[in-house]
PDB file of C-alpha atoms in Angstrom:
ATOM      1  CA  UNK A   1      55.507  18.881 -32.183  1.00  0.00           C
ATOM      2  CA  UNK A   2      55.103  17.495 -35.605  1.00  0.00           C
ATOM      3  CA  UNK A   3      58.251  17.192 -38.363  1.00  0.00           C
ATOM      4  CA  UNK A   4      56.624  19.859 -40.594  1.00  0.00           C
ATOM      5  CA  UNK A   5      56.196  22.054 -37.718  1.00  0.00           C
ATOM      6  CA  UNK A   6      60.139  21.074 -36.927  1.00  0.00           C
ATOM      7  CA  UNK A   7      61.048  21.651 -40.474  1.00  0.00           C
ATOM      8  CA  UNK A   8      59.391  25.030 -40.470  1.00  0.00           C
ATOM      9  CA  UNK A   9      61.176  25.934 -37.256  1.00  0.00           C
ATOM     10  CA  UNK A  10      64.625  25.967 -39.398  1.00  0.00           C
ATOM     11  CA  UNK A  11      66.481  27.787 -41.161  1.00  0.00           C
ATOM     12  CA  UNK A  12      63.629  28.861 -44.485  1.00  0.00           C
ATOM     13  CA  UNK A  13      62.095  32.002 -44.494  1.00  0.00           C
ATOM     14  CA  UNK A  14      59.159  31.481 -42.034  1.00  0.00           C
ATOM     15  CA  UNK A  15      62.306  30.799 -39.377  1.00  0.00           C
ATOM     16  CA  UNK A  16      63.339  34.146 -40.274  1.00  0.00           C
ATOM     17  CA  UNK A  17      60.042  35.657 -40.095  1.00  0.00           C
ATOM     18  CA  UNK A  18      59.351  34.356 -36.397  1.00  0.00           C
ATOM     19  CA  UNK A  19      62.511  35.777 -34.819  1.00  0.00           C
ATOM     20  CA  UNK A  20      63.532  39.015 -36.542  1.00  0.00           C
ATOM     21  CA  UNK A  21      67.617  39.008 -37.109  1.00  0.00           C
ATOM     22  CA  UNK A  22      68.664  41.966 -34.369  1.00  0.00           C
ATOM     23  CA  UNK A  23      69.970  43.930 -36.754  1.00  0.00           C
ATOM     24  CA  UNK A  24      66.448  44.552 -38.299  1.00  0.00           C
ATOM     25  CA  UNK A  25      64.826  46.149 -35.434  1.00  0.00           C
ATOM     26  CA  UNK A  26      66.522  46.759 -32.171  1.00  0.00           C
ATOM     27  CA  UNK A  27      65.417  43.882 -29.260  1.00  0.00           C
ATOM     28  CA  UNK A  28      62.977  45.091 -26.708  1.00  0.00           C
ATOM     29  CA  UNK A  29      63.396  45.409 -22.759  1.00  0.00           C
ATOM     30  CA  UNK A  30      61.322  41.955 -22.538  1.00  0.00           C
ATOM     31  CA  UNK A  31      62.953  39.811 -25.550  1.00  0.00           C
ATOM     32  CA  UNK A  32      66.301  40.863 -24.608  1.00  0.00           C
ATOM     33  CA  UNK A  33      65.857  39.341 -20.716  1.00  0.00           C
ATOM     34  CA  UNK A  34      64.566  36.119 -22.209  1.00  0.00           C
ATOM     35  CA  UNK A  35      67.024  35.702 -24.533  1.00  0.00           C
ATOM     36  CA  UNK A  36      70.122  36.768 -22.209  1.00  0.00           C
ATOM     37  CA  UNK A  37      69.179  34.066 -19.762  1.00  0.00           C
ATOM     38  CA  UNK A  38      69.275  31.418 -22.875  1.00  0.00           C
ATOM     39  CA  UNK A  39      72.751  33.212 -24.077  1.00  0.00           C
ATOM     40  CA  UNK A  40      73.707  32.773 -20.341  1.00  0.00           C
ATOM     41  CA  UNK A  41      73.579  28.740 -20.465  1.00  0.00           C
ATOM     42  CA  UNK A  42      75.499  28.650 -23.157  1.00  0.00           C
ATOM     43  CA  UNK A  43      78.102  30.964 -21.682  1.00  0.00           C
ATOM     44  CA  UNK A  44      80.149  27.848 -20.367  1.00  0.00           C
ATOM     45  CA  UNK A  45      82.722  25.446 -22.223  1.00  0.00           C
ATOM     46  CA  UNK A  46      81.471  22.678 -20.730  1.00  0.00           C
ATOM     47  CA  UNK A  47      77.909  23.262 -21.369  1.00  0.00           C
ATOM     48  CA  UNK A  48      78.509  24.232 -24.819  1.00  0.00           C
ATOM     49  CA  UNK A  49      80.168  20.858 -25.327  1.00  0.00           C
ATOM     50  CA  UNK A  50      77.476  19.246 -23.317  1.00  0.00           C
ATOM     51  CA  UNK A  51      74.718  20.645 -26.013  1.00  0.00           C
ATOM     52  CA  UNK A  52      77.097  19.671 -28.887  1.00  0.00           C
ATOM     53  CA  UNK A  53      77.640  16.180 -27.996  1.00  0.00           C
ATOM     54  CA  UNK A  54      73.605  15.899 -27.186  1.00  0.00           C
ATOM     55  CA  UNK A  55      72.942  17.512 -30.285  1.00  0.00           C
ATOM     56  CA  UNK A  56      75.040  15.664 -32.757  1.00  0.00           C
ATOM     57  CA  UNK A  57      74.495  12.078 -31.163  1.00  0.00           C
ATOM     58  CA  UNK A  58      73.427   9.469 -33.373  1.00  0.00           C
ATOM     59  CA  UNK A  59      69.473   9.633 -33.436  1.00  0.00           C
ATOM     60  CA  UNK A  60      69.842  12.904 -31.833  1.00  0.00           C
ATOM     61  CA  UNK A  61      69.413  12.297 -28.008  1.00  0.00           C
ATOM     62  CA  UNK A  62      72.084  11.441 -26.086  1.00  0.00           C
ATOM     63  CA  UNK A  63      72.196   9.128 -22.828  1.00  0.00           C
ATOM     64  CA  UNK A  64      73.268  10.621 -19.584  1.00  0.00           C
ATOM     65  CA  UNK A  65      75.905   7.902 -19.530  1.00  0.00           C
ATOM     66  CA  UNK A  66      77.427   9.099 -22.577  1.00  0.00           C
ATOM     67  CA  UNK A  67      77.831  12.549 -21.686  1.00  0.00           C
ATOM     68  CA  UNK A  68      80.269  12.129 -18.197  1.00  0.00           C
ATOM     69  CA  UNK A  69      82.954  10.437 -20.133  1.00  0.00           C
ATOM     70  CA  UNK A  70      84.467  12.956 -22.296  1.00  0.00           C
ATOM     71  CA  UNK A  71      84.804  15.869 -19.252  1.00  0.00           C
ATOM     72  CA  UNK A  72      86.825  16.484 -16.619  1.00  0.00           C
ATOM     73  CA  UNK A  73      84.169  17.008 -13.798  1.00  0.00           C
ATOM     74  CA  UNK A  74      82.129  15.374 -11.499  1.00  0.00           C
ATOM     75  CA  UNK A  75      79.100  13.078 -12.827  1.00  0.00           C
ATOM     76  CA  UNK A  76      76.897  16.370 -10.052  1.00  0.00           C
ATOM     77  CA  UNK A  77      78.695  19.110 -11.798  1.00  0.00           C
ATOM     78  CA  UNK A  78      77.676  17.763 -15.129  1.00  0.00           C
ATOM     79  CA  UNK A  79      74.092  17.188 -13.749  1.00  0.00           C
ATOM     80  CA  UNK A  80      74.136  20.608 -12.813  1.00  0.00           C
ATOM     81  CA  UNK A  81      75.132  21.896 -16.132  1.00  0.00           C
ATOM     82  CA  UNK A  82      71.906  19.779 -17.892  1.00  0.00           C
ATOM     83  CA  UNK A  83      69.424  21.772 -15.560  1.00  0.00           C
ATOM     84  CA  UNK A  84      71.118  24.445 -16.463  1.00  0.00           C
ATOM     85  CA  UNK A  85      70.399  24.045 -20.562  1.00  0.00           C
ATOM     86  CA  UNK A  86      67.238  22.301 -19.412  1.00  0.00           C
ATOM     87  CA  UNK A  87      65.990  25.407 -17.393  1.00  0.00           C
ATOM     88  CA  UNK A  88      67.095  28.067 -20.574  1.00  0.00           C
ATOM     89  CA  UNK A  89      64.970  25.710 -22.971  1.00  0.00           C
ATOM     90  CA  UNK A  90      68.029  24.604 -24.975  1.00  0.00           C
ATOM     91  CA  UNK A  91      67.554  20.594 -23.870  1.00  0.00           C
ATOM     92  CA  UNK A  92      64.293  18.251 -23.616  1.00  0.00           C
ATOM     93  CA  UNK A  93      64.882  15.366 -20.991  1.00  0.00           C
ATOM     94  CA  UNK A  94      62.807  11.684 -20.220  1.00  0.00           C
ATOM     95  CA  UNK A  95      63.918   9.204 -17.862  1.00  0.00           C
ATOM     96  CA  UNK A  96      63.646   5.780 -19.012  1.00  0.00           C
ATOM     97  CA  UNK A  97      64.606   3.054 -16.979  1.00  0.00           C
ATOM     98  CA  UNK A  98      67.378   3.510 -15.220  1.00  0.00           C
ATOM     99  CA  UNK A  99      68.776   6.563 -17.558  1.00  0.00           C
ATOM    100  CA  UNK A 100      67.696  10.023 -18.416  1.00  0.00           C
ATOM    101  CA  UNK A 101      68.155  10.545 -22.332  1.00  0.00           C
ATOM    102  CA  UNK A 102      68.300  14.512 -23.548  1.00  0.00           C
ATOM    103  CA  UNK A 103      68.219  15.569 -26.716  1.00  0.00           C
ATOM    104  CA  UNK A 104      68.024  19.776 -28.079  1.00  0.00           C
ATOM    105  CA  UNK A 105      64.205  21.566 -28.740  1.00  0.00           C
ATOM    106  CA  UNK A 106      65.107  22.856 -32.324  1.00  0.00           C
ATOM    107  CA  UNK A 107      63.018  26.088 -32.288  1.00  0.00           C
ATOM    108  CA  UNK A 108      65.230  27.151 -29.109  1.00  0.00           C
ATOM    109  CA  UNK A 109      68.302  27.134 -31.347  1.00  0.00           C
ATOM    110  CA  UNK A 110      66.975  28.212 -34.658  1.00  0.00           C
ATOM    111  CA  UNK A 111      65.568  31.230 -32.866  1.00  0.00           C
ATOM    112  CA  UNK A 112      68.913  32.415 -31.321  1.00  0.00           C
ATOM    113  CA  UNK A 113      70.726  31.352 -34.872  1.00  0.00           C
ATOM    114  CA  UNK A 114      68.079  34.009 -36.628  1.00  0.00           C
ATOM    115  CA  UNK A 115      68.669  36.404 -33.984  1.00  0.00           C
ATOM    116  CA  UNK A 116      72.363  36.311 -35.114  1.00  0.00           C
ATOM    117  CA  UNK A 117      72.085  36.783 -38.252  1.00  0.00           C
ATOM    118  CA  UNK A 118      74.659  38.796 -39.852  1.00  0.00           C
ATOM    119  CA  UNK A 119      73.755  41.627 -42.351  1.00  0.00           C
ATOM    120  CA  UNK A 120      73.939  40.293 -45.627  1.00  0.00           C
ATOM    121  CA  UNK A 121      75.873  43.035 -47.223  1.00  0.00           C
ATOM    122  CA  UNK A 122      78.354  44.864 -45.635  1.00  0.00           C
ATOM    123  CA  UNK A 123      77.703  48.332 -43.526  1.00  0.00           C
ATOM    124  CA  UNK A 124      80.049  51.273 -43.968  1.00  0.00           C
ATOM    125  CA  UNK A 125      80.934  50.749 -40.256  1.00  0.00           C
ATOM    126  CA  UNK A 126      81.708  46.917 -40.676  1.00  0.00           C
ATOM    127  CA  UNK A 127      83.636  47.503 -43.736  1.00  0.00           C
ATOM    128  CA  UNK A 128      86.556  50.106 -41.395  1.00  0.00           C
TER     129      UNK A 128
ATOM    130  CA  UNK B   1      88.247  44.160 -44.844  1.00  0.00           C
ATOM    131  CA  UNK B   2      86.671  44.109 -48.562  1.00  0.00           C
ATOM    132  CA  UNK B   3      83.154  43.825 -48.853  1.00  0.00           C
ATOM    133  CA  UNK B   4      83.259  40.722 -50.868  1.00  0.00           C
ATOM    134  CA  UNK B   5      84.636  39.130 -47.793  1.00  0.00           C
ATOM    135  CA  UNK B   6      82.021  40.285 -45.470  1.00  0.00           C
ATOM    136  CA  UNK B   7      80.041  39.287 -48.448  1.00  0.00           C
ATOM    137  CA  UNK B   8      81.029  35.755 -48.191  1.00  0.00           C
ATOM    138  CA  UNK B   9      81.198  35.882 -44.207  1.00  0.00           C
ATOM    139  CA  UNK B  10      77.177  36.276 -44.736  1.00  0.00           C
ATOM    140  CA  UNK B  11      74.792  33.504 -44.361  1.00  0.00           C
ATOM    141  CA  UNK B  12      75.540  31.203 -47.164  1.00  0.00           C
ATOM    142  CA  UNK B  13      77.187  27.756 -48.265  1.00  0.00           C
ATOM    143  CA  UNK B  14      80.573  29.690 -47.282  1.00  0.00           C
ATOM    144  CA  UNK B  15      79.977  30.744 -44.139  1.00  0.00           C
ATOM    145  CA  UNK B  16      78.237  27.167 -42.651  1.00  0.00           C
ATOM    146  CA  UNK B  17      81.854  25.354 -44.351  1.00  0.00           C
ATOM    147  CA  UNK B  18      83.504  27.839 -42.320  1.00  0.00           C
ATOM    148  CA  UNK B  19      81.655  27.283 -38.776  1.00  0.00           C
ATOM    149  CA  UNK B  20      80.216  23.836 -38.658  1.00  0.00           C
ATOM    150  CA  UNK B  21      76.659  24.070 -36.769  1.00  0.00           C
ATOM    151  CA  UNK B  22      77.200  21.634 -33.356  1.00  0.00           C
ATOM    152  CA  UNK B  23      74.580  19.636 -34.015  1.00  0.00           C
ATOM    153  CA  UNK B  24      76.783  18.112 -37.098  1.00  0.00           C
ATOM    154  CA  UNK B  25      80.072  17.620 -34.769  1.00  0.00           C
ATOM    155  CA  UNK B  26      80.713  17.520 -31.035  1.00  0.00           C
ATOM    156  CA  UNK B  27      82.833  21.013 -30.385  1.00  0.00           C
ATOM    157  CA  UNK B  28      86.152  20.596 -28.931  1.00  0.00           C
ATOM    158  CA  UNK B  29      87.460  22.115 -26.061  1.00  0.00           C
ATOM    159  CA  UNK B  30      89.513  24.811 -27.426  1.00  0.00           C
ATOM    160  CA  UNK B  31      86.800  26.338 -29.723  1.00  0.00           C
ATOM    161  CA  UNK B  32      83.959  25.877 -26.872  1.00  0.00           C
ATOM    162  CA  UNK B  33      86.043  27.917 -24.652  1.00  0.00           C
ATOM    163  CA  UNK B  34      86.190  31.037 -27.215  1.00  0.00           C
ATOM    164  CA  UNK B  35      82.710  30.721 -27.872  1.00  0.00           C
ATOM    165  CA  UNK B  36      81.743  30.554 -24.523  1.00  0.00           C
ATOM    166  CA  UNK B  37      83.638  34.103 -23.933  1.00  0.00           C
ATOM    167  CA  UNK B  38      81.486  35.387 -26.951  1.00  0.00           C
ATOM    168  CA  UNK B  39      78.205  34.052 -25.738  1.00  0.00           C
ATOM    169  CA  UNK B  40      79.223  35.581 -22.128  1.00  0.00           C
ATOM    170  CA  UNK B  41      78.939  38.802 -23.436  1.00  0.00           C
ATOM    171  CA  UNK B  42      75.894  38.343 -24.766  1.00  0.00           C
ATOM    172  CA  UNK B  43      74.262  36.793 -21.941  1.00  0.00           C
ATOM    173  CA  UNK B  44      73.195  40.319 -20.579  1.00  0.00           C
ATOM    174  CA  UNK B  45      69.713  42.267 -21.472  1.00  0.00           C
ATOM    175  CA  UNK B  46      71.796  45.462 -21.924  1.00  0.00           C
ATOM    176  CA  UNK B  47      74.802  44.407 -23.818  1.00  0.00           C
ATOM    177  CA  UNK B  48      71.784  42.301 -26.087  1.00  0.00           C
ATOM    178  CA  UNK B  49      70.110  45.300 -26.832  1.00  0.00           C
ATOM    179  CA  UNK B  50      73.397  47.755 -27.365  1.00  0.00           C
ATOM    180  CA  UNK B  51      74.260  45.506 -29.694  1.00  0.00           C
ATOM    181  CA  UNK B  52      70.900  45.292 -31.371  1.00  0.00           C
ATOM    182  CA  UNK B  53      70.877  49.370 -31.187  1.00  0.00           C
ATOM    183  CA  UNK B  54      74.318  49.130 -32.830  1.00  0.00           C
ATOM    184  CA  UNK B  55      73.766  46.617 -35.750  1.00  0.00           C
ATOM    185  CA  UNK B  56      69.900  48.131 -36.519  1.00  0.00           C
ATOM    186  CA  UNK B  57      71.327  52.057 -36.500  1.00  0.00           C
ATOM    187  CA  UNK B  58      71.090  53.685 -39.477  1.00  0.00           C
ATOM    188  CA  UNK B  59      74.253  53.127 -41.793  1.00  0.00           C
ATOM    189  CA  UNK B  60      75.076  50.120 -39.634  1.00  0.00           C
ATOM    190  CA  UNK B  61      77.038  52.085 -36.919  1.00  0.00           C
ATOM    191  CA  UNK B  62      76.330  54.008 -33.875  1.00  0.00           C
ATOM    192  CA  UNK B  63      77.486  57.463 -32.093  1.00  0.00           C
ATOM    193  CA  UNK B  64      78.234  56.209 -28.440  1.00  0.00           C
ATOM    194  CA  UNK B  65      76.076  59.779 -27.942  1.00  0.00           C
ATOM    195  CA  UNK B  66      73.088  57.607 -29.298  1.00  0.00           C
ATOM    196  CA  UNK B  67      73.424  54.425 -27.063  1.00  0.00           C
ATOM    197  CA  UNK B  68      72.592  56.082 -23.521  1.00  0.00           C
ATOM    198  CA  UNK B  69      69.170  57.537 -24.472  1.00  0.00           C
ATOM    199  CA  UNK B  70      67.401  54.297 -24.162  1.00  0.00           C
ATOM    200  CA  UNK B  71      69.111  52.956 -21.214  1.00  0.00           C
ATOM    201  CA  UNK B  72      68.233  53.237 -17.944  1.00  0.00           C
ATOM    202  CA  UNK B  73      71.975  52.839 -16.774  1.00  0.00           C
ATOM    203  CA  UNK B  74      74.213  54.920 -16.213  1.00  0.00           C
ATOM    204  CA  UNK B  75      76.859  56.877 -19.062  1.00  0.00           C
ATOM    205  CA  UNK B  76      79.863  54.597 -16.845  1.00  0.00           C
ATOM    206  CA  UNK B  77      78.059  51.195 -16.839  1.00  0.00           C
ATOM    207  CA  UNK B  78      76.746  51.594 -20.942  1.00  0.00           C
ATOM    208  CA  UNK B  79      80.840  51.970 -21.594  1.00  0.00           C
ATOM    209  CA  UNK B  80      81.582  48.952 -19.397  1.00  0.00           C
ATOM    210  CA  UNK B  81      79.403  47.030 -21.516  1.00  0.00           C
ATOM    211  CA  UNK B  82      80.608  48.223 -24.661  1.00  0.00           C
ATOM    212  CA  UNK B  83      84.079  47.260 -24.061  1.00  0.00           C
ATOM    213  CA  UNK B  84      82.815  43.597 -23.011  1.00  0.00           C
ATOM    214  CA  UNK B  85      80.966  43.827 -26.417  1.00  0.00           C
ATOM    215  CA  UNK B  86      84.636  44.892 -28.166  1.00  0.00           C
ATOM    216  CA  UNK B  87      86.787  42.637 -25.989  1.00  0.00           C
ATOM    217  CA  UNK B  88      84.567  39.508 -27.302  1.00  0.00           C
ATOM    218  CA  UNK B  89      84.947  40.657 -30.817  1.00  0.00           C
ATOM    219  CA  UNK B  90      81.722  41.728 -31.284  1.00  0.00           C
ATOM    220  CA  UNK B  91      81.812  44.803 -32.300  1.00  0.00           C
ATOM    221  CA  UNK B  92      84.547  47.359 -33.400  1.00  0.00           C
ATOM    222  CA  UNK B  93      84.956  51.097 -32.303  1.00  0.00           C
ATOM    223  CA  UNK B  94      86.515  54.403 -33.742  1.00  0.00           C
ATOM    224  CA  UNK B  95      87.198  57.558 -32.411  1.00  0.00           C
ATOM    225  CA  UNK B  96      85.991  60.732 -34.658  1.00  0.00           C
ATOM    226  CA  UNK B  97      86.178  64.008 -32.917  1.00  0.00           C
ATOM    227  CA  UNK B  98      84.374  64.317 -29.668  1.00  0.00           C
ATOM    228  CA  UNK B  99      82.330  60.756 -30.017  1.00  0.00           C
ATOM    229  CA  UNK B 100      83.429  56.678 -30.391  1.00  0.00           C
ATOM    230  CA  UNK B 101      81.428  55.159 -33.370  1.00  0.00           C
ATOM    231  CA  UNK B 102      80.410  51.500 -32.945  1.00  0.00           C
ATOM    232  CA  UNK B 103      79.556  48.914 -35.844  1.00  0.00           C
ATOM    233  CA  UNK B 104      79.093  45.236 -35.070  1.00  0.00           C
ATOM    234  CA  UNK B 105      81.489  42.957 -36.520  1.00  0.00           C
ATOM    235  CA  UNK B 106      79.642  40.438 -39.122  1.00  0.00           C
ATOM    236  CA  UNK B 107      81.947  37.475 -39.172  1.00  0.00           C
ATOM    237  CA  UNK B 108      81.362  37.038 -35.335  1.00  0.00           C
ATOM    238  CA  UNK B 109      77.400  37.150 -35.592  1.00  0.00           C
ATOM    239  CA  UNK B 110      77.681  34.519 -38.658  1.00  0.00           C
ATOM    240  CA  UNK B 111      79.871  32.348 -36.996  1.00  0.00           C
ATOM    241  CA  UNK B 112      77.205  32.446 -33.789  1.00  0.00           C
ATOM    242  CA  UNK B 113      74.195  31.737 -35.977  1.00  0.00           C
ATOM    243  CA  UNK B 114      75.929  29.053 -37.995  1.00  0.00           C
ATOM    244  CA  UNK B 115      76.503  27.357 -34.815  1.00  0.00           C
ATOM    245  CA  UNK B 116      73.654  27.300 -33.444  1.00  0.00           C
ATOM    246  CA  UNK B 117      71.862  26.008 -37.137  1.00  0.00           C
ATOM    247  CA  UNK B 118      69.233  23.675 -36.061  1.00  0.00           C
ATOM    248  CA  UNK B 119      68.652  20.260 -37.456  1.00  0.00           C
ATOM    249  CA  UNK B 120      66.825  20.876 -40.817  1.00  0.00           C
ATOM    250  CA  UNK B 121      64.503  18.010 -39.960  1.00  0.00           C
ATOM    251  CA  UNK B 122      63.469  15.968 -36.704  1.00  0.00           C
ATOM    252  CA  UNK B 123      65.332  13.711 -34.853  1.00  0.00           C
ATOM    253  CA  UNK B 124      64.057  11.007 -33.345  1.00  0.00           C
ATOM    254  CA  UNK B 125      64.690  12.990 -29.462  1.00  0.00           C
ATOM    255  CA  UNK B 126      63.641  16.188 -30.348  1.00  0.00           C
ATOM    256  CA  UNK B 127      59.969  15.579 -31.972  1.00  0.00           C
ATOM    257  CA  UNK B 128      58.705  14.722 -28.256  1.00  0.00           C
TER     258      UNK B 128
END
């Protein structure tokens, strides 16, 4: 993926464009089992934290050594938890030697960040 | 709640000051915990789309009466989900005569989408 592509992928119009806010349209049968299963991996504390600390480490990829220290679980349960964002398409992964580095896929976020977004203006409902 | 303020809870400079994205700082435990709870209930195809139905309805709220229709669930199971949907502060709910009215609550989907910002440009991990 290139940096323009990247930079498109954020949070400009064209972002906007490719993943219609839900409060546009209502979500189809299909988009709404995709995206629940992404929503699901990030249904944990720990896994939240875990794409956090990938996400804002310097360079942005984090070690798999860097990422057991600051939790209070197992080096496997943390391992587990990486598939876990790996498998939803939240977190890209290499091994390199004798460490696996992860870092976040961009597009996977900005998409559920447009999905989100609020109305601009406020409904009659959202004003009670 | 004035509409100013849901004004300013929108998607502008005010609203990323107010909920960092994680890719700028690591989340700390207490906050990934409540967001976890928020992202629970939207880690389900139904509650995704109920919510969808809710924020794209006409107006910007819903007649419980017009949630069931496009559900292949059960009158029982759609009000289950609802209340996960209120209970994560998602959306809020009146009663007016026979029927509850539903309106999602804007703050919560800004605070989601501003959280899950993407990096505007690449980072070194996530171009590969």
């Amino acid at each position: 993926m290139s940096n323009l592509e990247l930079k498109v992928l954020g949070q400009d119009a064209e972002a906007a464009a490719c993943c219609s806010p839900m409060v546009h349209e209502p979500l189809d049968g299909e988009a709404a089992v995709q995206l629940a299963k992404m929503f699901k991996a990030l249904a944990d504390p720990v896994r939240l934290r875990l794409l956090s600390l990938i996400a804002s480490h310097e360079g942005g990829e984090a070690c798999v050594c860097d990422l057991t220290g600051p939790f209070d679980v197992s080096q496997p349960t943390i391992s587990h938890h990486l598939k876990v964002l790996r498998e939803a398409g939240l977190v890209g992964c290499e091994r390199r030697g004798t460490w696996v580095y992860y870092w976040v896929l961009p597009a996977a976020l900005a998409r559920l960040s447009s999905l989100l977004q609020a109305p601009a203006g406020a409904s009659a409902g959202a004003a009670r």
